[in-house]
XYZ file of C-alpha atoms in Angstrom:
504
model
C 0.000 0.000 0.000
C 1.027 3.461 -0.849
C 2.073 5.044 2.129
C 0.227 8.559 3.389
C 2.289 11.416 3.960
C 2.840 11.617 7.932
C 0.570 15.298 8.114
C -1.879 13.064 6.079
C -1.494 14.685 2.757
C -2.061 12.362 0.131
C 0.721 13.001 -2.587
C -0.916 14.742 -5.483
C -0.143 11.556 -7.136
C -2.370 9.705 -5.017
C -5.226 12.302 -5.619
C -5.609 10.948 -9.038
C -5.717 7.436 -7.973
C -8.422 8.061 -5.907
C -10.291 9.576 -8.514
C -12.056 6.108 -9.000
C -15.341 7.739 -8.351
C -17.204 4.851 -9.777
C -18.171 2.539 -8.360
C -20.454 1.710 -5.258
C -19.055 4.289 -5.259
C -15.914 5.272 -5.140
C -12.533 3.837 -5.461
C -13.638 2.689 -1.831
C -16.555 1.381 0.271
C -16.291 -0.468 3.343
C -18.063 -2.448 5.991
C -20.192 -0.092 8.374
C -21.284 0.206 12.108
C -24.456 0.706 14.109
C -24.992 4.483 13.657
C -25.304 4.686 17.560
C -21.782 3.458 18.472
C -18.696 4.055 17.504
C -16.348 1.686 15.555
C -13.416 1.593 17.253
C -15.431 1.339 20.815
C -16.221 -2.431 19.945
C -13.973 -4.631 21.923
C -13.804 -8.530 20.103
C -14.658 -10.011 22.889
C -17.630 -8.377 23.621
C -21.107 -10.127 22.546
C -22.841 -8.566 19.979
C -25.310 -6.404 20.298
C -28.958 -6.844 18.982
C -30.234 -3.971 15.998
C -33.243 -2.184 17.130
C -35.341 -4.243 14.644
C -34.014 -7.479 15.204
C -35.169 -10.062 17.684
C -32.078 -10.468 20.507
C -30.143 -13.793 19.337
C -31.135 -15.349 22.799
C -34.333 -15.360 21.604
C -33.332 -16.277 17.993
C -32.276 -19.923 18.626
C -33.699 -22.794 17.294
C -33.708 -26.915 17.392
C -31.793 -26.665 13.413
C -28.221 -27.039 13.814
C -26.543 -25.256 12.050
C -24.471 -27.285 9.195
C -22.379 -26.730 6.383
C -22.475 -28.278 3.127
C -21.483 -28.441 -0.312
C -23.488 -25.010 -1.081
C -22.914 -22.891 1.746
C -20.090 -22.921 4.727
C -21.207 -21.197 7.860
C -18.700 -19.200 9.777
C -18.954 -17.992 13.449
C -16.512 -15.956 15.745
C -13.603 -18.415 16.774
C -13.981 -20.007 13.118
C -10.744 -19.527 10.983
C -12.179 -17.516 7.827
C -14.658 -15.169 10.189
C -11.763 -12.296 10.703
C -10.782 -12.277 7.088
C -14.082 -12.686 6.005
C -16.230 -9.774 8.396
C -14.197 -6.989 7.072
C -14.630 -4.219 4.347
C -11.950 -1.871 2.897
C -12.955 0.502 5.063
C -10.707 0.357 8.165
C -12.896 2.594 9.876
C -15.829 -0.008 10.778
C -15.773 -3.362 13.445
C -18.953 -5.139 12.715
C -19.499 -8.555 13.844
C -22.311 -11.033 12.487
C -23.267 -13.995 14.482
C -22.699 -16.133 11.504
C -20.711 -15.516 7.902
C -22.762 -17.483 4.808
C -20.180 -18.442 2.722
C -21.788 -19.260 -0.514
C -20.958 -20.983 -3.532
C -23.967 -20.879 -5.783
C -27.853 -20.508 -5.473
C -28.435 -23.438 -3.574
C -26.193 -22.321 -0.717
C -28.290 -18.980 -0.945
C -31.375 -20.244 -0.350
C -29.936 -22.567 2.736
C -28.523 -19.321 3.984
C -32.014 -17.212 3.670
C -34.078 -20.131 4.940
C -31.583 -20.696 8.047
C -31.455 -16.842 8.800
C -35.409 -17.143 8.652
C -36.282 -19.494 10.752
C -33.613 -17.778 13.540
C -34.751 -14.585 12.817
C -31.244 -13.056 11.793
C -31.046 -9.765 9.638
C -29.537 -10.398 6.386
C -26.787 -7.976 5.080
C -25.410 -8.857 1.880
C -21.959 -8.671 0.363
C -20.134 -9.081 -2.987
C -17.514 -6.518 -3.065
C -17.510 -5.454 0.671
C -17.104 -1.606 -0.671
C -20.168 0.014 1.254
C -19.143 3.233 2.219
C -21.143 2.879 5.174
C -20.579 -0.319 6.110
C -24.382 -1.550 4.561
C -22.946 -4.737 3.286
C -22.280 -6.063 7.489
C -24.345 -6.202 10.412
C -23.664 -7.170 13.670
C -25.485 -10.034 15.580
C -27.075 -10.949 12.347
C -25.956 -13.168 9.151
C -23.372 -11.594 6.473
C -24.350 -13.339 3.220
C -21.173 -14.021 1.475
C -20.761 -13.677 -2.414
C -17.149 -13.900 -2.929
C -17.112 -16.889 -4.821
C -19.814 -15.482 -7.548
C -17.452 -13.988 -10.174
C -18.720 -15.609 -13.518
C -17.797 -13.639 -16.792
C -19.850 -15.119 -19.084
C -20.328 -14.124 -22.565
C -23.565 -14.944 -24.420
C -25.360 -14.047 -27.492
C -25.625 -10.307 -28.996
C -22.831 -8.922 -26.868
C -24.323 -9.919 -23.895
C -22.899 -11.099 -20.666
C -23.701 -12.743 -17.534
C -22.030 -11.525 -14.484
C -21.356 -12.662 -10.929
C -21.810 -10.251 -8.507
C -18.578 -9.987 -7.068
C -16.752 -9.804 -9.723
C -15.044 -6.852 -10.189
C -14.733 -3.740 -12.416
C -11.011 -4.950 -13.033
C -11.855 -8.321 -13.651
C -14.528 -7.265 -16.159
C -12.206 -4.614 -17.902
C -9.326 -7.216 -18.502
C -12.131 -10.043 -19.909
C -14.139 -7.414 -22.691
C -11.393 -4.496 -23.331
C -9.353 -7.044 -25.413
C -12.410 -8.274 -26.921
C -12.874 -4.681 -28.210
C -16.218 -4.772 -26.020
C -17.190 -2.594 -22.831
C -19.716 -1.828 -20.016
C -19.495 1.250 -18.464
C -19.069 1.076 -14.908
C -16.472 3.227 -12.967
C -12.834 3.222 -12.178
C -11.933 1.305 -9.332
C -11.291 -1.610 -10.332
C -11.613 -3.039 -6.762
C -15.686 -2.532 -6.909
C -17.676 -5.640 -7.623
C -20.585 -5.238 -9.952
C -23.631 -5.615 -7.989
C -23.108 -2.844 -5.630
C -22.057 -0.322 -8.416
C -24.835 -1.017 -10.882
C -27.900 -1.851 -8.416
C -27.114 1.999 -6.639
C -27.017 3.597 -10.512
C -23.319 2.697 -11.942
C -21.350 6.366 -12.334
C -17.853 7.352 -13.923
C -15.963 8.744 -16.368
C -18.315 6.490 -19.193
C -21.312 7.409 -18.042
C -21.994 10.769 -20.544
C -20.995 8.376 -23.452
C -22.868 5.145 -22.843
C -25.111 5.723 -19.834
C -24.972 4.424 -16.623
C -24.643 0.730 -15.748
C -27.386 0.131 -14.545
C -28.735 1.366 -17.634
C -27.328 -1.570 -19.482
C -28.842 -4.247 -16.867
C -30.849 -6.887 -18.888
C -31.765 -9.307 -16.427
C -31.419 -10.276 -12.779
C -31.464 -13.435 -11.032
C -32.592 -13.171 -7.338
C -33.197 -15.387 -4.013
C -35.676 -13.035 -2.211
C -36.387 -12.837 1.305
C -38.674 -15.654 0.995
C -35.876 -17.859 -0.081
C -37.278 -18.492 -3.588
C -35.304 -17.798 -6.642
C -36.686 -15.469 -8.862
C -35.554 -14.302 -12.443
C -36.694 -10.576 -13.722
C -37.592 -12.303 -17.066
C -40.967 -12.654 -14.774
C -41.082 -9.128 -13.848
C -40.079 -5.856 -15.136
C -40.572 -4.388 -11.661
C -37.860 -6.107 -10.317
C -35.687 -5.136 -13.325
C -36.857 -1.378 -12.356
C -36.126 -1.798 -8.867
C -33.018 -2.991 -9.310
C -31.684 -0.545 -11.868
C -30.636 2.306 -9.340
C -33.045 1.439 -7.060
C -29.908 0.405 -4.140
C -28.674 -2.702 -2.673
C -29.090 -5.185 0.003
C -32.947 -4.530 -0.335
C -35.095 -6.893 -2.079
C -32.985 -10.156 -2.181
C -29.715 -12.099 -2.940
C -28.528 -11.469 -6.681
C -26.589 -14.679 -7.696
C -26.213 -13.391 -11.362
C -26.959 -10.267 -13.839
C -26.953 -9.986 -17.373
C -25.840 -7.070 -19.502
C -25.416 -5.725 -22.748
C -21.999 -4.711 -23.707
C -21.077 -1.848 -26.463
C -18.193 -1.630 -28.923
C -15.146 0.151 -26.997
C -12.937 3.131 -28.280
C -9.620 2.492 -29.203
C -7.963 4.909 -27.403
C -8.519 7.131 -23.879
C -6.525 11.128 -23.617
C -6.738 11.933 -20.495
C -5.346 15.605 -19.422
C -4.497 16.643 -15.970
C -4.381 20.217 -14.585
C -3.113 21.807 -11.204
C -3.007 25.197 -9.424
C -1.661 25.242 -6.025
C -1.559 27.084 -2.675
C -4.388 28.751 -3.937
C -6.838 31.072 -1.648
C -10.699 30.477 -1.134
C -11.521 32.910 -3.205
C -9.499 31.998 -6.249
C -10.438 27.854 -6.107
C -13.964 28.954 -5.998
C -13.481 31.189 -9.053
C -11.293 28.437 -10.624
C -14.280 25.991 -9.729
C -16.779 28.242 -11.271
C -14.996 28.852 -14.752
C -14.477 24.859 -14.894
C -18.322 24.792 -14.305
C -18.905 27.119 -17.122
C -16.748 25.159 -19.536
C -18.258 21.494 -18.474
C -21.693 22.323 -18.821
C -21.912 21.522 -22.771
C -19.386 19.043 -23.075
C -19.336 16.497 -26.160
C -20.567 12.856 -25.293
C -16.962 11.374 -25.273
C -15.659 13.860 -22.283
C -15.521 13.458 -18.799
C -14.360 16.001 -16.251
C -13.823 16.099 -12.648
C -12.800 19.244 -10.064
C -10.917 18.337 -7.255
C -10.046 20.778 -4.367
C -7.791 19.920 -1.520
C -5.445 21.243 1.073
C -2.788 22.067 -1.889
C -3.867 21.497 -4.987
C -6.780 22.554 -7.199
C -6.740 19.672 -9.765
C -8.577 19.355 -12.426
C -8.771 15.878 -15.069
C -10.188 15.883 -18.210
C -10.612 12.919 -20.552
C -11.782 12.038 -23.966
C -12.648 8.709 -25.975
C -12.900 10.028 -29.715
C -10.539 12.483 -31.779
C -10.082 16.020 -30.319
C -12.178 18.686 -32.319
C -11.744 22.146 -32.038
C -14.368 22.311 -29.562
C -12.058 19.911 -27.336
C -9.125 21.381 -27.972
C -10.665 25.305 -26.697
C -11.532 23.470 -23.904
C -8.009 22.192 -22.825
C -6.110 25.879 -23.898
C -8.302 26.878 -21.357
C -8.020 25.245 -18.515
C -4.015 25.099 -19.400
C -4.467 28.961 -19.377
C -6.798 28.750 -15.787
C -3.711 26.555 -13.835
C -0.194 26.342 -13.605
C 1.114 22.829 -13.783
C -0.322 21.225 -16.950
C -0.113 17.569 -17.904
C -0.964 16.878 -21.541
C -1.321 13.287 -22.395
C -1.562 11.326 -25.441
C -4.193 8.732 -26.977
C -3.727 5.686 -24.634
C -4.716 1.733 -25.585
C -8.043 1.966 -23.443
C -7.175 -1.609 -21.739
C -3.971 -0.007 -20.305
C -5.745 3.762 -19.717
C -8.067 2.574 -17.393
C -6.081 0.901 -14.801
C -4.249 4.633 -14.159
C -7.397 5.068 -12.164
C -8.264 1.775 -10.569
C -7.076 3.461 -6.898
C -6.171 1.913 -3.651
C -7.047 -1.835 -3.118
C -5.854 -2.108 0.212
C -8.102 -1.182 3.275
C -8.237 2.535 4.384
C -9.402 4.434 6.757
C -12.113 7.155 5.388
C -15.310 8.994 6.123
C -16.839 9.571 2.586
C -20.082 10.306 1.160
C -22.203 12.266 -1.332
C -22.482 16.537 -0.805
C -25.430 16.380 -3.002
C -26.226 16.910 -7.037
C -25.802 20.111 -8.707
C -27.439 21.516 -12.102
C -24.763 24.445 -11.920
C -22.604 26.498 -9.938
C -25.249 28.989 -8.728
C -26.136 26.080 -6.324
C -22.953 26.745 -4.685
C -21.995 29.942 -4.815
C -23.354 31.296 -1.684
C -21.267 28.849 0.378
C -18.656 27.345 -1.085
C -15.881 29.879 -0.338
C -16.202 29.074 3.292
C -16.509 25.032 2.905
C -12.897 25.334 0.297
C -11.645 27.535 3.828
C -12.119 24.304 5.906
C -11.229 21.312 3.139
C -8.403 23.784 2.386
C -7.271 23.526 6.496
C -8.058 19.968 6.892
C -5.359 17.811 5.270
C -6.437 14.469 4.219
C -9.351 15.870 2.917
C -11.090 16.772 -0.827
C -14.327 17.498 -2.403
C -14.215 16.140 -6.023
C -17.618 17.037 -8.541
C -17.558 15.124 -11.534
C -19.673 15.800 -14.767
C -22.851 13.898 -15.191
C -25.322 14.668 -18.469
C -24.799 13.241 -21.662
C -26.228 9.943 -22.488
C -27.039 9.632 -18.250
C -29.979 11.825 -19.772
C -31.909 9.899 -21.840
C -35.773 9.886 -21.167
C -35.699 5.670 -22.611
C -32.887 5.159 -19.120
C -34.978 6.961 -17.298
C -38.354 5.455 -17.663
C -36.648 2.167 -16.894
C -34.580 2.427 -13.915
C -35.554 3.547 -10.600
C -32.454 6.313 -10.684
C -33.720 9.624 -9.952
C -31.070 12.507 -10.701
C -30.600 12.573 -14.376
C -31.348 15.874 -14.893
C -28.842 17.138 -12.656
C -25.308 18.013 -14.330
C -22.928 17.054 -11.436
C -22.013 14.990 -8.774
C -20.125 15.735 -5.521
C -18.465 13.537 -3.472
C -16.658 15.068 0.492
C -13.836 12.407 0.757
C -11.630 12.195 4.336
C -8.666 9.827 5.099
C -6.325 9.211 7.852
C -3.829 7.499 8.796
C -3.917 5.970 12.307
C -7.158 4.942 14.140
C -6.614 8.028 16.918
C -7.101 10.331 14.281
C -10.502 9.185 13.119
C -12.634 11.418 15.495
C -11.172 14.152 14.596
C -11.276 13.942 11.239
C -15.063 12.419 11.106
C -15.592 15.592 13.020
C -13.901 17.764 10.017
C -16.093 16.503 7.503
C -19.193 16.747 9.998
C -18.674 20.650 9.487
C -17.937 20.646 6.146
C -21.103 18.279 5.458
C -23.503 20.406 7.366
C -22.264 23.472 5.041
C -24.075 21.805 2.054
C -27.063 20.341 3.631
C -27.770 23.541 5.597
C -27.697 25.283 2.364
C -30.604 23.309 0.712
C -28.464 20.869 -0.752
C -30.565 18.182 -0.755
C -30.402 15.302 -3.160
C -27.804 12.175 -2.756
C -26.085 9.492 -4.808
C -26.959 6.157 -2.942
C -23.849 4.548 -3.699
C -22.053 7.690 -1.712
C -24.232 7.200 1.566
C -24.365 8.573 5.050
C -25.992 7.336 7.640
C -26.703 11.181 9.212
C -28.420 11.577 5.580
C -31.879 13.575 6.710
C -35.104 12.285 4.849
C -32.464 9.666 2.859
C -35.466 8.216 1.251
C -36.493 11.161 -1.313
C -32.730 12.198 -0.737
C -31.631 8.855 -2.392
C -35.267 7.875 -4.363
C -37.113 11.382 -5.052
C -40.571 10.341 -5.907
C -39.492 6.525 -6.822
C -39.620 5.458 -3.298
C -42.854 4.624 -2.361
C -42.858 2.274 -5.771
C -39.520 1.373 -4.465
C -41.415 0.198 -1.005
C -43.877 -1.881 -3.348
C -41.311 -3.946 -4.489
C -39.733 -4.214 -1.147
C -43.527 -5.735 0.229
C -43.580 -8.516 -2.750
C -40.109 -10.049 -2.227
C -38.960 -9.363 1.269
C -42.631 -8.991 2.908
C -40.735 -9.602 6.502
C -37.736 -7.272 6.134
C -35.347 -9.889 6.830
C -32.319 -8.420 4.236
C -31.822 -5.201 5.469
C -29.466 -2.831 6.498
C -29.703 0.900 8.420
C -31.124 2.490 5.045
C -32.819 -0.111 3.143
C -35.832 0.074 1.557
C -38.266 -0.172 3.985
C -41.362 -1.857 3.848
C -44.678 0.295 3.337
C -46.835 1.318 6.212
């Protein structure tokens, strides 16, 4: 693992790496913690504590043993997989289920649903373990374990069938060479469920859509422990295009439709340093002005930290005039500028497939912007506190293009297409002590956007302190959202602190 500077700058260098803003998020998402106690307070040998709408494990026991077999392997505390196996990449979280389901195809699934049934155990499910708020653990409950699900499959028409776990890096090194793609995001660490079931963003998105928008098909053990396919229901397909994970069931497989990739990937990379307030926020507002009309093949992202305003631009097709305006002026806006050169897209994406190695970080969504006016009130003061907080950023990447499309919309139950950009607050430290403070550094800088009426959030960048996270996550698909919840999950039993929840 790259090694963080000892004031916890990240080298500017590393800045780009964690640029992979696509997946479940990010180039990170970890395992997560009861909202009411903190993570490092949990000691390992303490029992774990029942969820406030979960029936105390005393009380959960029944006459079934509890036996492995060729499906499924069942893991408790004391076993010799459970500490590998109950962590995330997120440092920051110490969750411990009662039992770890580790599955190795459908049938194990459905053993593992119909044993956490009948003992009444919450259900959290994980494929890539990259929650950013720790929604793919639980403590007390059952962890339903999807490691082993990382079939690349292709099939007819372009098409693929996925495992859930696999990963964006895994999928990238199978279809690049092929000349084939599915946009997704850039850290290649991300498994495929969690990215494309909370909407699928990154630097492909304006060309091709999001991934979820190229989700075919789903294959499902519900709460009921049936298996379900969405061949039977387009709801399902709906719900589970944006609509979040660790909701409605188990996915055991997806299919998609792949698209023919560009050759080549420029990406461009432009700095300004020691800057003042005042002139990142101007900076930020001329790179608004020039991202707002972008061609279909561009992506763009504004970073601000505690030394560098960086900005990255990238393009998948030849660079017309328009482009090339663009780039003399943002070389002409900064002072270091890094020019690059068509790049072999198999080798161009893994500059951004980020840390793999666990972290520790407090990151989430700061909303969903249609333009800078939305932030112009504020944001002077919130670049004063990123700017004094090393180990810190707030990154807004472009959205529009092709994530526009009234066809994607109508079929997926993703809700912010008509907003231009996404924001993302990112934190890291170091060493454990530091994690108050600097959870408490982006509490401040968090509360700046929501107390300014900034009110709409990417799922796969959650927060548990999220106010009304249903219409912040959902808008006005939630309560169809809830419907689907009732039909395949009718007792709540896969759930996590913001799930779906089931109607009144």
């Amino acid at each position: 693992m790259r090694k963080f500077e000892d004031n916890l700058n990240l080298e500017r260098r590393e800045f780009i790496r964690l640029l992979a803003i696509g997946a479940t998020g990010i180039f990170l998402s970890a395992c997560g913690i009861d909202p009411d106690k903190n993570s490092t307070d949990t000691d390992q040998n303490e029992k774990p504590k029942p969820k406030k709408d979960s029936v105390p494990l005393s009380e959960n026991k029944t006459d079934e043993p509890l036996i492995s077999n060729e499906n499924v392997t069942f893991i408790k505390k004391g076993d010799l997989q459970y500490e590998e196996l109950r962590h995330g990449h997120n440092k920051r979280f110490n969750k411990f289920p009662a039992i770890i389901a580790l599955c190795e195809n459908e049938k194990g699934v459905v053993h593992a649903i119909n044993y956490a049934k009948k003992n009444n155990l919450p259900v959290a499910v994980k494929s890539g373990g990259h929650s950013l708020e720790g929604l793919s653990a639980n403590d007390g409950g059952m962890v339903i374990n999807l490691s082993k699900f990382k079939t690349i499959e292709y099939l007819e028409n372009d098409q693929i069938n996925l495992g859930p776990a696999s990963t964006l890096a895994e999928l990238y090194a199978t279809l690049l060479p092929e000349g084939k793609i599915l946009p997704g995001g850039s850290c290649g660490g991300v498994a495929v469920a969690g990215l494309s079931l909370g909407g699928g963003y990154g630097m492909y998105a304006r060309k091709w859509g999001l991934t979820c928008d190229h989700l075919l098909e789903v294959t499902m053990v519900d709460g009921k422990g049936n298996l379900v396919n969405s061949k039977d229901d387009p709801e399902l397909l709906w719900a589970c295009r944006g609509g979040g994970s660790g909701n409605f069931g188990v996915i055991t497989s997806m299919k998609f439709q792949t698209h023919k990739a560009p050759a080549t990937m420029t990406s461009h990379r432009f700095r300004k340093f020691k800057t003042s307030a005042e002139d990142a926020a101007d900076l930020m507002s001329k790179w608004f002005d020039l991202t707002k009309d972008l061609p279909h093949s561009c992506f763009s992202v504004f970073i601000v930290s505690s030394k560098t305003c960086f900005i990255l631009f990238t393009n998948f097709e030849k660079e017309t005039e328009e482009v090339k305006n663009i780039v003399e002026q943002f070389s002409a806006l900064t002072e270091k500028v890094s020019l690059g050169k068509p790049q072999k897209l198999e080798s161009a994406v893994q500059n951004f497939y980020g840390v793999q190695t666990p972290v520790y970080a407090k990151n989430s969504s700061v909303g969903l912007y249609k333009d800078f006016e939305e932030l112009r009130s504020f944001i002077i003061p919130t670049i004063e506190k990123i700017q004094n907080t090393p180990g810190m950023l707030l990154s807004i990447g472009t959205l529009g293009g092709k994530i526009d499309d009234a066809e994607f919309e109508k079929g997926s139950a993703f809700p912010h297409r008509k907003f231009h950009y996404l924001s993302e607050l990112q934190t890291y430290w170091k060493k454990e002590e530091q994690g108050e403070k600097m959870i408490n550094a982006y509490q401040e800088v968090r509360d700046i956007f929501q107390n300014n009426g900034i009110k709409r959030e990417y799922f796969n960048y959650p927060d548990l302190g999220f106010k009304n996270w249903e219409t912040a996550y959902y808008g006005e698909n939630y309560s169809r959202l809830q419907q689907v919840k009732k039909k395949y999950d009718p007792e709540n039993l896969i759930r996590h602190e913001q799930s779906i929840k089931l109607p009144s």
